[in-house]
Short mmCIF file of C-alpha atoms in Angstrom, two decimals:
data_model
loop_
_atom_site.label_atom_id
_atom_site.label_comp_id
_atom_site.label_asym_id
_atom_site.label_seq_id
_atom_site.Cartn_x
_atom_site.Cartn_y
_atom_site.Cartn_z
CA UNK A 1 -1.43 -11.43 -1.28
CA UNK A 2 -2.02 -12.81 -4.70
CA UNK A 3 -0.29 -10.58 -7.45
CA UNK A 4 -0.94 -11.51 -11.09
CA UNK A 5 2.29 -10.99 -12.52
CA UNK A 6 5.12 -12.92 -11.10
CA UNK A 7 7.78 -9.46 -12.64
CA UNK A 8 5.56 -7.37 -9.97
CA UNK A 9 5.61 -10.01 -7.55
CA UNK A 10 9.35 -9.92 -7.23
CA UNK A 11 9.48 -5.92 -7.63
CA UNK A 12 7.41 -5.67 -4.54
CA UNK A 13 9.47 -8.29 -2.56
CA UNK A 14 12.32 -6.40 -3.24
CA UNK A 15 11.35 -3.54 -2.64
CA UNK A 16 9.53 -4.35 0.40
CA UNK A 17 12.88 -5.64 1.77
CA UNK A 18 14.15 -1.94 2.31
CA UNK A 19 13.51 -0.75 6.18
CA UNK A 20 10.54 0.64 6.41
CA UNK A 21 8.64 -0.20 3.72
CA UNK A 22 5.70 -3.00 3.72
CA UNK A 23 4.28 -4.81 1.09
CA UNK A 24 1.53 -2.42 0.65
CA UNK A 25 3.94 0.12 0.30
CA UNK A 26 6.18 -1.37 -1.96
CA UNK A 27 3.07 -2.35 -3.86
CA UNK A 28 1.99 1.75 -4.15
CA UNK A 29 5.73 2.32 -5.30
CA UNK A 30 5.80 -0.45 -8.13
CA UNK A 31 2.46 0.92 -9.43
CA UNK A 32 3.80 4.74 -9.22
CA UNK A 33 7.45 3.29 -11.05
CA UNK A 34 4.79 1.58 -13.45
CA UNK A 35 3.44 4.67 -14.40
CA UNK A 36 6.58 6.80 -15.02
CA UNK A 37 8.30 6.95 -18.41
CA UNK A 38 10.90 4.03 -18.55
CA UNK A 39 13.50 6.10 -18.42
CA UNK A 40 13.38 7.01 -15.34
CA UNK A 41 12.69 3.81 -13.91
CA UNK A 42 15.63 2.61 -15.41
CA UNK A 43 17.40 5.69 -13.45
CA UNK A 44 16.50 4.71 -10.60
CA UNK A 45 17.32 0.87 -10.98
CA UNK A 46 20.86 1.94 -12.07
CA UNK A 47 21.17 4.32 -9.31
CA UNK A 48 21.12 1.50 -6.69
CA UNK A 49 23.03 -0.83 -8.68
CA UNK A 50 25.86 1.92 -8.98
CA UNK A 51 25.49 2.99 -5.46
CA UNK A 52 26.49 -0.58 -4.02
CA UNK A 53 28.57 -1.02 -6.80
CA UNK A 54 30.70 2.13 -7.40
CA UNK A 55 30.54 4.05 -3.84
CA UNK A 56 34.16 4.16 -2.47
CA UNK A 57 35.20 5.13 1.48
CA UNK A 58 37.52 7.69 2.55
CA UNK A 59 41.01 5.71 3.85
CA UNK A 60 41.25 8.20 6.14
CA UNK A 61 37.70 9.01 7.83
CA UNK A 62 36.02 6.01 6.36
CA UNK A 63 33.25 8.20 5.00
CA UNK A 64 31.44 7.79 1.92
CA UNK A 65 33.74 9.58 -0.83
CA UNK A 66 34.02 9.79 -4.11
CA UNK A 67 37.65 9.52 -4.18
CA UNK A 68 40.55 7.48 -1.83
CA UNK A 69 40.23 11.07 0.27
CA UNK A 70 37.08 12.61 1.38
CA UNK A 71 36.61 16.31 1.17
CA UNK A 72 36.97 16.69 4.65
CA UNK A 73 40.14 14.92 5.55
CA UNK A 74 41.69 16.41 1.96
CA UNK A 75 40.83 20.33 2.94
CA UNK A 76 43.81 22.39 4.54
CA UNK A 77 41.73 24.25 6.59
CA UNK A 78 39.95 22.06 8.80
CA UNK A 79 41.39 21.57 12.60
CA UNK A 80 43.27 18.92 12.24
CA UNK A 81 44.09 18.56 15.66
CA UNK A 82 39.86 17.28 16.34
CA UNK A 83 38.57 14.62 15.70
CA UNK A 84 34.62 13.97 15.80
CA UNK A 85 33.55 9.97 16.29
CA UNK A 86 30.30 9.22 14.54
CA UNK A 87 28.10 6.58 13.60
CA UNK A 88 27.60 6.98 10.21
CA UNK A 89 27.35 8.96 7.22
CA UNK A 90 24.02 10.63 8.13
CA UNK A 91 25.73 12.11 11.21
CA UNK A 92 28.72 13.77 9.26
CA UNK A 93 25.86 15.48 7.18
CA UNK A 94 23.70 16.18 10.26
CA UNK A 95 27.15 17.77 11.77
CA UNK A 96 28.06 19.49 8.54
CA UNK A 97 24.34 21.19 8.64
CA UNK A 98 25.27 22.84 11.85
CA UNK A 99 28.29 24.71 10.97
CA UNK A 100 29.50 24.10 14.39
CA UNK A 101 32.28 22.10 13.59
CA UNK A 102 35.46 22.50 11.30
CA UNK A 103 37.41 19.57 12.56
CA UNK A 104 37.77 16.60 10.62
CA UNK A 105 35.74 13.37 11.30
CA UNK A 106 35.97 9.09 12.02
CA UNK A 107 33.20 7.01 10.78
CA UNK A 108 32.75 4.12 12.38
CA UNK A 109 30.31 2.10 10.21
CA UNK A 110 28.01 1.12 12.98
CA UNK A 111 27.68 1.32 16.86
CA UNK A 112 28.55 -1.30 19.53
CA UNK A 113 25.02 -3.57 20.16
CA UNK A 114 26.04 -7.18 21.28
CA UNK A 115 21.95 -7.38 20.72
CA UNK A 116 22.65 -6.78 16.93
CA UNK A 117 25.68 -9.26 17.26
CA UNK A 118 28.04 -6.04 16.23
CA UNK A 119 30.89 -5.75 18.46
CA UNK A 120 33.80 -3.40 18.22
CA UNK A 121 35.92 -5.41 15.77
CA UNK A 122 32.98 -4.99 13.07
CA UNK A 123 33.71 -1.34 13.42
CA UNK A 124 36.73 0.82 12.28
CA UNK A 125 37.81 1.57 15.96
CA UNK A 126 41.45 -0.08 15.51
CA UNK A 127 42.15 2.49 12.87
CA UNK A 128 40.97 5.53 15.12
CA UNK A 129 43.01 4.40 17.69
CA UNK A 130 46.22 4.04 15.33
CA UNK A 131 45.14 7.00 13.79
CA UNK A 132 44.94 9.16 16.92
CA UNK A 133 48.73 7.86 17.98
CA UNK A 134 50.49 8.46 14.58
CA UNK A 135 49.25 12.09 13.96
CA UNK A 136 48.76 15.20 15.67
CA UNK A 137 45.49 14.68 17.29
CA UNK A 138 44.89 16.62 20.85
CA UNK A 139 40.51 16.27 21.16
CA UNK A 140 38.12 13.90 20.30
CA UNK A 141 34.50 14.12 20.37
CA UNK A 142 32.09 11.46 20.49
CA UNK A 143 28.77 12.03 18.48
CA UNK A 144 26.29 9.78 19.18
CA UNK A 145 22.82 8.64 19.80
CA UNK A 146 22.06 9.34 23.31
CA UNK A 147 21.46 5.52 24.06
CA UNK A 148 22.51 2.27 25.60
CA UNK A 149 24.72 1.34 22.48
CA UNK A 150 26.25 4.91 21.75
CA UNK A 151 27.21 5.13 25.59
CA UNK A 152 28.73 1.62 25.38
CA UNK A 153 30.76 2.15 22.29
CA UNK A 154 31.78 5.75 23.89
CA UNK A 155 33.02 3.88 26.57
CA UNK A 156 34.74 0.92 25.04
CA UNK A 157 36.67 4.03 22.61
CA UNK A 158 37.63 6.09 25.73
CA UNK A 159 39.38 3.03 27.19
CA UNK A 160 41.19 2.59 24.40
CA UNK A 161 42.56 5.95 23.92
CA UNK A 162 43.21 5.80 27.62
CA UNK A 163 47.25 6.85 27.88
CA UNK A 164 47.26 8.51 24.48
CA UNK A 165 47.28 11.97 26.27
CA UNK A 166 44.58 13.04 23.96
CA UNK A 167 41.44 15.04 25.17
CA UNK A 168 37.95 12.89 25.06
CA UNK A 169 34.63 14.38 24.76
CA UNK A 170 31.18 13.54 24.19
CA UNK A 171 28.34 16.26 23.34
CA UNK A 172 26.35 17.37 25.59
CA UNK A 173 22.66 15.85 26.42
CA UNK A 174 19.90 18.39 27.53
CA UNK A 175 17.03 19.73 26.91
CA UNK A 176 16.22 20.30 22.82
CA UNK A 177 16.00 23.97 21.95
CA UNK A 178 12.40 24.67 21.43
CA UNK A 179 10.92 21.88 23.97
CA UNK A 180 8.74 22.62 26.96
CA UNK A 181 10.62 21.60 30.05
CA UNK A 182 7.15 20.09 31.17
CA UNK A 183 7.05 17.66 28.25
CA UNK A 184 11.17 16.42 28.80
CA UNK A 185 11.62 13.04 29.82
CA UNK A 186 12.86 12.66 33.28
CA UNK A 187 16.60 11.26 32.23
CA UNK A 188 16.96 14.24 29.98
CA UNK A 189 16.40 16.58 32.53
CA UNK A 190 18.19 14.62 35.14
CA UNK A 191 21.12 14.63 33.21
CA UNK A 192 20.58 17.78 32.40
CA UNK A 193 20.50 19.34 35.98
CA UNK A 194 23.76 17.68 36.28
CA UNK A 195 25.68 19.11 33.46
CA UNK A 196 24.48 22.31 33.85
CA UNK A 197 25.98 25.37 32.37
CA UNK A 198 27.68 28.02 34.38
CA UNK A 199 26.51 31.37 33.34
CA UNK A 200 28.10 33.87 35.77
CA UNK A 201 30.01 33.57 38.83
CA UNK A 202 29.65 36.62 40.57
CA UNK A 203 32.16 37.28 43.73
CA UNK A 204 31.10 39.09 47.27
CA UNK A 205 31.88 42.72 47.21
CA UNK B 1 22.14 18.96 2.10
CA UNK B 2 25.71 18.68 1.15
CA UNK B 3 26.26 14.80 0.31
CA UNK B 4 29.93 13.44 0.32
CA UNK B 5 29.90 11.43 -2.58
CA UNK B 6 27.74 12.08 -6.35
CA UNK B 7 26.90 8.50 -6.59
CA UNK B 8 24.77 8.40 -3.48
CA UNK B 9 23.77 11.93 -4.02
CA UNK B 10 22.32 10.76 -7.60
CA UNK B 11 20.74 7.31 -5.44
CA UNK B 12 18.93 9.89 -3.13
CA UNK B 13 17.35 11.76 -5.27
CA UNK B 14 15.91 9.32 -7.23
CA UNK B 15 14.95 7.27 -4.11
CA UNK B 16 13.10 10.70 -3.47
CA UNK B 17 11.68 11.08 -6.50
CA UNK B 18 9.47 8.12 -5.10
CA UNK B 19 5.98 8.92 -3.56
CA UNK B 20 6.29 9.17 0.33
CA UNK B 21 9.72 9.05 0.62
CA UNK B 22 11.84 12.09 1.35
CA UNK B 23 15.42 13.18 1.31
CA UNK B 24 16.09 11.86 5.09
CA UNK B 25 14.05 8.65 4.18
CA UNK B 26 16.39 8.21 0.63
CA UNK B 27 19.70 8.97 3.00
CA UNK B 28 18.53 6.21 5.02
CA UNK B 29 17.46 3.46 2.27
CA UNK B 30 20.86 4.93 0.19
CA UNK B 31 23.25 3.78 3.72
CA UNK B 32 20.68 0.09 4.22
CA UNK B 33 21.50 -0.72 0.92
CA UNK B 34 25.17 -0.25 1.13
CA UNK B 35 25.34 -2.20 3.77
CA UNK B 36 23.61 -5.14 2.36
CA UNK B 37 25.60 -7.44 0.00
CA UNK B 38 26.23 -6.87 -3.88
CA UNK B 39 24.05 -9.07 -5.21
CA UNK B 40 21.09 -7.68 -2.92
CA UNK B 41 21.38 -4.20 -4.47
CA UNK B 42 21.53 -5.38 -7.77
CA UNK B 43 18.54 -7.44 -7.29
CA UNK B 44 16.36 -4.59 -6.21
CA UNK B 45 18.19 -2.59 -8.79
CA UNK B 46 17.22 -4.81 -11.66
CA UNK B 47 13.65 -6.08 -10.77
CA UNK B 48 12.59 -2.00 -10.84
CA UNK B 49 13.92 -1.98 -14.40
CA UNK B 50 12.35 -5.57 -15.33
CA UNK B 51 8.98 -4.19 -13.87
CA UNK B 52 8.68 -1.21 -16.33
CA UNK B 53 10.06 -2.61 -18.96
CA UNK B 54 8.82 -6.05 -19.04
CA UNK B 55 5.64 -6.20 -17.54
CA UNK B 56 2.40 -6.62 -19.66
CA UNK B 57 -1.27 -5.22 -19.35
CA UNK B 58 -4.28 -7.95 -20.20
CA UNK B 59 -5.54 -6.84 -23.22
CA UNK B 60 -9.35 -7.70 -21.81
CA UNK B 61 -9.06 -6.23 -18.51
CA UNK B 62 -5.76 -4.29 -18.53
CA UNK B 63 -4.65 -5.86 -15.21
CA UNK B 64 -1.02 -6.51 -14.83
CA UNK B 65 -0.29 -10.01 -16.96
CA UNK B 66 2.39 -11.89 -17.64
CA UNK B 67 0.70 -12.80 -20.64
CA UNK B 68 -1.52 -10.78 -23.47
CA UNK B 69 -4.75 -12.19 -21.26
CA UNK B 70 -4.61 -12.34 -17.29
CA UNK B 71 -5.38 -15.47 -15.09
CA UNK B 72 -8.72 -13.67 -13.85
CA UNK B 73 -10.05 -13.09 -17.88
CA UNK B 74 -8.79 -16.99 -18.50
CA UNK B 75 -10.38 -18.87 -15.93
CA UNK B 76 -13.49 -20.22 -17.43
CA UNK B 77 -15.42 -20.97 -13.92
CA UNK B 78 -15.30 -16.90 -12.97
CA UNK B 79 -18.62 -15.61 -13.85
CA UNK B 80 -19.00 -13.31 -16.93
CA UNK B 81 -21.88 -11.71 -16.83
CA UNK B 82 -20.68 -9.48 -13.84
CA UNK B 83 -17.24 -7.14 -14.42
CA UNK B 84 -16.35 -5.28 -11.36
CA UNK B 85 -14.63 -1.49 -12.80
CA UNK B 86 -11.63 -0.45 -10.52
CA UNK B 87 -9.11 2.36 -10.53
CA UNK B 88 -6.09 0.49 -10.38
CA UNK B 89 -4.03 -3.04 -9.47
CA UNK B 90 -4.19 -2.65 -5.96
CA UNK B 91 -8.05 -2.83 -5.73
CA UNK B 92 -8.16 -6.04 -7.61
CA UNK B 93 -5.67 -7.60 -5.27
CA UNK B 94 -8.13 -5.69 -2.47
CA UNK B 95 -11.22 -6.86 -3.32
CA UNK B 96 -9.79 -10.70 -4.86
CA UNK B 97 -8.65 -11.01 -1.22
CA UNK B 98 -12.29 -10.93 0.01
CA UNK B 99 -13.18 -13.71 -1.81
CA UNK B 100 -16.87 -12.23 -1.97
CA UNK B 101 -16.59 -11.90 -5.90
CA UNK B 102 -16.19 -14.60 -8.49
CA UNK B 103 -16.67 -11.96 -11.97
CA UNK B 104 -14.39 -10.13 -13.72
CA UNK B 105 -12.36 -7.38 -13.40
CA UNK B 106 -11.74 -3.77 -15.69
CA UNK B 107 -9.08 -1.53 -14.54
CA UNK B 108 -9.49 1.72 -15.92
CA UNK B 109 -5.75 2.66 -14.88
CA UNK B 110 -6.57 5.62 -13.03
CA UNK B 111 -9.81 7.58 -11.89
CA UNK B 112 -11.05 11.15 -13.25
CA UNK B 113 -9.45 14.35 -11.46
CA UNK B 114 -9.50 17.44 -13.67
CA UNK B 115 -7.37 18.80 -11.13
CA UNK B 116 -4.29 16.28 -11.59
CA UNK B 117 -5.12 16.86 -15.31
CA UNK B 118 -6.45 13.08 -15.76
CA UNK B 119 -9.78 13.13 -18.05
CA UNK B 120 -12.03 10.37 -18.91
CA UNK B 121 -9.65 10.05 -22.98
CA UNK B 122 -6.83 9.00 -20.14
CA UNK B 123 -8.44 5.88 -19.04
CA UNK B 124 -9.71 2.50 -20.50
CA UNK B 125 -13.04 3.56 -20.27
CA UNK B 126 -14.00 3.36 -24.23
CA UNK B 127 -12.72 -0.70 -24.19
CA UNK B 128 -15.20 -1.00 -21.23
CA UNK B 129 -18.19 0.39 -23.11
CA UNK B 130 -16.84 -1.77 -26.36
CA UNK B 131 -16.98 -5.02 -24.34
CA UNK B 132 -20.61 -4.38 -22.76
CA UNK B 133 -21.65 -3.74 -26.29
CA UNK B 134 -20.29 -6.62 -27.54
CA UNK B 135 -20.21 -9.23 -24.79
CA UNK B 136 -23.29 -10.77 -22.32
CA UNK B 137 -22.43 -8.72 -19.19
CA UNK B 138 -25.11 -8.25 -17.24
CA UNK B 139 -23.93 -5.98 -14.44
CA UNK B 140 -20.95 -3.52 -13.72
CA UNK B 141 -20.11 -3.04 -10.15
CA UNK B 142 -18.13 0.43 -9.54
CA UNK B 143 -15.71 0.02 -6.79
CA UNK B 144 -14.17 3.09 -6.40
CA UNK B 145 -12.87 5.34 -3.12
CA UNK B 146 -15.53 7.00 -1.70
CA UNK B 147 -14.60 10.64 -2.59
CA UNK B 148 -15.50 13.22 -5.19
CA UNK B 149 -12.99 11.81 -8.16
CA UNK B 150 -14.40 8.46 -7.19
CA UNK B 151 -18.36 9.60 -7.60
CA UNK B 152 -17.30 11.77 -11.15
CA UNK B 153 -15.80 8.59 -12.83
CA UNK B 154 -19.14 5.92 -11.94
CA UNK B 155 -21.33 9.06 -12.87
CA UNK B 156 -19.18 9.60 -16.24
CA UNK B 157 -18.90 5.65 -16.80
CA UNK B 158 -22.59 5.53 -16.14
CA UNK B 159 -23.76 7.71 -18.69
CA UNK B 160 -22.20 6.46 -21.33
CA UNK B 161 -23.17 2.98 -20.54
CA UNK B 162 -27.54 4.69 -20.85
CA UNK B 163 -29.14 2.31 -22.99
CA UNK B 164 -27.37 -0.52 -22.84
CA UNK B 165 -29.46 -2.43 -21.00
CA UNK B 166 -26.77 -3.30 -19.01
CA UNK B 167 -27.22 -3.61 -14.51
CA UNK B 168 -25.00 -0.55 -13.37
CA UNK B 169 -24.22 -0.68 -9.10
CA UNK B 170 -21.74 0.63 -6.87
CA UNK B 171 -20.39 -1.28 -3.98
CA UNK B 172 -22.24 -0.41 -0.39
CA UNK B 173 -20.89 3.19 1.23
CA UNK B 174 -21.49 3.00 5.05
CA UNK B 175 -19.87 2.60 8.64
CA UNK B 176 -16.51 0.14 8.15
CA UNK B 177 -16.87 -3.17 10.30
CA UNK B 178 -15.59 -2.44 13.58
CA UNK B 179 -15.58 1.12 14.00
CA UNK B 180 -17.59 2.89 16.89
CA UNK B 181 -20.87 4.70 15.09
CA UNK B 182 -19.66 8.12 17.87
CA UNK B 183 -16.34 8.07 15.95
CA UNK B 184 -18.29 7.93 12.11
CA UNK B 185 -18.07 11.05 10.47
CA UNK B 186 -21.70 12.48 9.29
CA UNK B 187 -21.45 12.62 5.72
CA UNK B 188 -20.90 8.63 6.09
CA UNK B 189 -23.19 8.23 8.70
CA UNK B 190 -25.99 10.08 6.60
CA UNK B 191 -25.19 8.25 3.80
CA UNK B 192 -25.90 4.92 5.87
CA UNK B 193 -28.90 5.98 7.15
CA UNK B 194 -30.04 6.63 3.25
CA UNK B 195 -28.78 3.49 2.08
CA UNK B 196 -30.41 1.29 4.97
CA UNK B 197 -30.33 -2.57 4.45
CA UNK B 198 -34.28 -3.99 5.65
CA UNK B 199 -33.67 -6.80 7.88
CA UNK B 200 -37.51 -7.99 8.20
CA UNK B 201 -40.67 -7.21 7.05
CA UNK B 202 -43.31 -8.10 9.07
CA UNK B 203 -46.76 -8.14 8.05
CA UNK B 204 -50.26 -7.19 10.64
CA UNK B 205 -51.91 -10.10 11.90
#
């Protein structure tokens, strides 16, 4: 595409570098930021800019945080003794959403895909491990995608922690709550079958 | 949702603030762009604050310019007698990309919706009856969508341009290249039937 101004030109390159966005997208949000009162174009600019700039991790989780310690890992009342293995930052929110859980939580920064050319030393697995030995850790629970690379870096952590005498989970795969059983793939509902939930045990009179 | 940090909470919502991008969308450009490197973020960063504040508006066609007049106005071997009136950018780069026109371009900067509160005193329509007056156009072409907002504006822009003498058209409505006439709705369909091209006209022996 031709653009006449070489400023918009490089507005919708960049902006058509984020994931997910094409140039004729990036082209509909330059003309929408064109339109807005320069203020808050320049809000949003800064935003990023402070965003890669300013965002600090957690020492202790790795999360996102505003400080050295996250809220989590810095409130007395979590279960310290559980530790949930995630991903990234979207999970610990998705987690958070549920109010399921009220242990504290790793994030790894990525998942094991040779295919990506990320292997375990890009992630901060070294740290759970040392982590786990050093403190008073007794369960941890693996949170991620049900695919290829999460069962892959679920298994490459479990070795690891293999000796430590701590407990490892992963959550459980089944069907969704609110999907037809008709309409479940057939892996789902394999695995499903097989890690079925007892519901009563009832004994002969 | 409860983010762990206020300097990606601040990045999301004005990611968000974007058209067609929601929170989830946001959390996901927010965690691609802190994992790309510094200078990446502040590229994107700055060229959204160059674009508003530096970019310029042709003063003949208002078109996007890096200069007061825009490459399309300057180029003496386009054909002025015939200005083709679009809503915004995006159509010029649209219908430039056909190659089927060699006129010039007005962008009105928007199109009339009493709904979204835009009325005809928002757009350059006033410079567009100024320059018929005053230059030798011959013929405006309307290329607008083909909805209601689109039909108000030529039907607005045509009346004032009565007794001007001037050619007034709008580009062909009918079935799109390609597409099955079963699967054409019937207002277009109708409408195509109305607006028939003749193919031959053959006279009795």
């Amino acid at each position: 595409m031709n653009y006449p101004s070489k400023i918009i030109e490089k507005a919708i390159n960049e902006l058509a570098s984020l994931p997910g966005i094409g140039k004729k997208t990036a082209l509909r949000l330059a003309l929408h930021i064109l339109k807005q009162p320069v203020d808050s174009a320049v809000g949003l600019g800064e935003a990023i800019i402070a965003l890669r700039k300013e965002v600090r991790y957690c020492k202790k989780c790795h999360n996102i945080s505003d400080s050295d310690l996250c809220n989590i890992c810095t409130n007395p009342r979590r279960d310290q003794q559980t530790i949930c293995v995630v991903e990234d930052m979207k999970d610990v929110i998705a987690i958070e959403s549920t109010n399921q859980f009220n242990g504290l939580y790793h994030v790894l920064g990525g998942i094991i895909n040779p295919l990506m050319g990320v292997g375990p030393s890009h992630l901060n697995i070294d740290s759970l491990v040392q982590k786990i030995k050093e403190t008073e850790c007794k369960e941890v629970i693996f949170a991620f995608s049900a695919n290829i690379e999460g069962d892959t870096t679920a298994f490459y952590i479990s070795k690891k922690l293999a000796g430590t005498g701590v407990r490892v989970s992963s959550i459980a795969r089944g069907i969704p709550i609110g999907l037809d059983l008709e309409y479940t793939d057939e892996i789902t509902l394999g695995r499903s079958l097989l890690n079925r939930t007892i519901i009563q045990t009832s004994t002969q009179e």
